[in-house]
Amino acid sequence: MLKLYTDAATKGNPGPSGAGILIVGHGEPVEQSVALPVMSNHQAEFRAAALGLEAVINQGWQDEQVTLITDSQLVVDALDKQYAKHFAAEVTAIVQLADQIKLVIPTWRNDHNNRRAHELAQVGLHAAEKRLAN
C-alpha cells in the first residue's frame, strides 16, 4: 500500500500557490514541489491532489492501493461523494485520476501529520512568487 501525502500553500486567497506531493511505500520516497498559478486555496488543494494522483500513475503504481492523505476536508469529502459545490471541474479531474488507480482511500490528517507535504508546498509557493515577480 502506498501513502500519498498532498498539500497546498497559497499566499492570499486567491494568490500565488504551490503544491507539495510525497509518496511513500516503494523504496525511496518520491517528493515534488510544484509552482501553481494564482488560484484559491481550495483550488490549490484540489490541484495538489490531482498532481499526486498523476505522480502515482506516472510511476506505474496504479495497481496499488493508495491512501491519499490531505489536510483538506473538502478534498476528502469530494472524493467520497464525487461532488463539491463550486468545484465541479476539480472534482471531475481527481475522480477521473482516482478511477485509474486500483483503490484510493481519501484520508484527512491535520497539517501537523502532513508536515513534509506542507514543506514541499511552501517550496512550490516560493517558486510561484518568484515567477510572478519576474
Coordinates of C-alpha atoms in Angstrom, one line a residue:
M1 CA 0.0 0.0 0.0
L2 CA 1.2 3.4 -0.9
K3 CA 0.7 6.6 1.1
L4 CA 0.3 9.7 -0.9
Y5 CA 0.6 13.0 1.1
T6 CA -0.6 16.2 -0.6
D7 CA -0.8 19.8 0.5
A8 CA -1.2 23.2 -1.0
A9 CA 0.1 26.6 0.0
T10 CA -1.5 29.9 -1.1
K11 CA -0.5 33.5 -0.3
G12 CA -3.7 35.5 -0.5
N13 CA -7.0 33.9 -1.4
P14 CA -6.7 33.9 -4.4
G15 CA -3.0 34.2 -4.8
P16 CA 0.2 32.5 -6.0
S17 CA 0.1 28.9 -4.9
G18 CA 2.3 25.8 -4.6
A19 CA 1.6 22.1 -4.3
G20 CA 3.6 19.5 -2.3
I21 CA 3.5 15.8 -3.0
L22 CA 5.1 12.9 -1.1
I23 CA 4.7 9.3 -2.0
V24 CA 6.0 6.6 0.4
G25 CA 5.8 2.8 0.2
H26 CA 8.1 1.9 -2.7
G27 CA 11.7 2.3 -1.8
E28 CA 12.9 5.9 -1.8
P29 CA 10.1 8.4 -1.2
V30 CA 9.0 10.5 -4.2
E31 CA 8.8 14.2 -3.5
Q32 CA 7.6 17.0 -5.7
S33 CA 7.2 20.7 -5.3
V34 CA 5.1 22.5 -7.9
A35 CA 4.6 26.2 -8.5
L36 CA 1.0 26.8 -9.3
P37 CA -0.7 29.9 -10.9
V38 CA -2.8 32.3 -8.9
M39 CA -5.8 30.4 -7.5
S40 CA -7.8 30.0 -4.4
N41 CA -6.7 27.8 -1.5
H42 CA -9.4 25.2 -2.3
Q43 CA -8.4 25.1 -6.0
A44 CA -4.8 24.6 -5.0
E45 CA -5.7 21.7 -2.6
F46 CA -7.6 20.0 -5.5
R47 CA -4.7 20.6 -7.8
A48 CA -2.2 19.2 -5.3
A49 CA -4.4 16.0 -5.0
A50 CA -4.6 15.7 -8.8
L51 CA -0.8 16.1 -9.2
G52 CA -0.3 13.5 -6.5
L53 CA -2.6 11.0 -8.3
E54 CA -0.9 11.8 -11.6
A55 CA 2.5 11.1 -9.9
V56 CA 1.3 7.7 -8.8
I57 CA 0.1 6.9 -12.3
N58 CA 3.3 8.2 -13.9
Q59 CA 5.4 6.0 -11.5
G60 CA 3.4 3.0 -12.8
W61 CA 1.8 2.3 -9.5
Q62 CA -1.8 2.4 -10.5
D63 CA -2.3 -1.3 -9.5
E64 CA -1.6 -0.3 -5.8
Q65 CA -3.9 0.6 -3.1
V66 CA -3.2 4.3 -2.3
T67 CA -4.1 6.2 0.9
L68 CA -4.4 9.8 -0.2
I69 CA -3.6 11.9 2.9
T70 CA -4.5 15.6 2.9
D71 CA -5.4 18.3 5.4
S72 CA -8.2 19.4 3.2
Q73 CA -11.6 18.0 4.4
L74 CA -13.1 19.4 1.2
V75 CA -10.9 17.2 -1.0
V76 CA -11.7 14.1 1.2
D77 CA -15.4 14.8 1.1
A78 CA -15.3 15.5 -2.7
L79 CA -13.6 12.2 -3.4
D80 CA -16.1 10.3 -1.1
K81 CA -19.2 12.0 -2.6
Q82 CA -17.8 12.7 -6.0
Y83 CA -19.2 16.2 -5.6
A84 CA -18.2 19.6 -4.2
K85 CA -20.3 22.7 -4.7
H86 CA -18.5 25.3 -6.8
F87 CA -15.7 22.8 -7.7
A88 CA -17.2 20.5 -10.3
A89 CA -14.3 20.7 -12.7
E90 CA -11.8 20.0 -10.0
V91 CA -13.8 17.1 -8.6
T92 CA -14.2 15.6 -12.1
A93 CA -10.4 15.8 -12.6
I94 CA -9.4 14.0 -9.4
V95 CA -12.2 11.4 -9.7
Q96 CA -11.0 10.6 -13.3
L97 CA -7.5 10.1 -12.0
A98 CA -8.6 8.1 -9.0
D99 CA -10.6 5.8 -11.3
Q100 CA -7.3 4.8 -13.0
I101 CA -5.9 3.5 -9.7
K102 CA -6.8 0.2 -8.1
L103 CA -8.1 1.8 -4.9
V104 CA -7.8 5.3 -3.5
I105 CA -8.7 5.8 0.2
P106 CA -9.0 9.6 0.9
T107 CA -8.0 10.4 4.5
W108 CA -7.9 13.6 6.4
R109 CA -5.0 14.4 8.7
N110 CA -4.3 17.7 10.3
D111 CA -1.3 19.7 9.0
H112 CA 1.0 18.5 11.8
N113 CA 0.7 15.0 10.4
N114 CA 1.2 16.1 6.9
R115 CA 4.4 18.1 7.6
R116 CA 6.6 17.1 4.7
A117 CA 3.9 17.7 2.0
H118 CA 3.4 21.1 3.7
E119 CA 7.1 21.9 3.4
L120 CA 7.1 20.9 -0.2
A121 CA 4.1 23.1 -0.9
Q122 CA 5.9 26.0 0.6
V123 CA 8.8 25.4 -1.8
G124 CA 6.3 25.4 -4.6
L125 CA 4.7 28.6 -3.3
H126 CA 8.1 30.4 -3.2
A127 CA 8.8 29.4 -6.8
A128 CA 5.4 30.7 -7.8
E129 CA 6.1 34.0 -6.1
K130 CA 9.5 34.3 -7.8
R131 CA 7.9 33.5 -11.2
L132 CA 5.3 36.3 -10.7
A133 CA 8.0 38.8 -9.6
N134 CA 9.9 38.3 -12.8

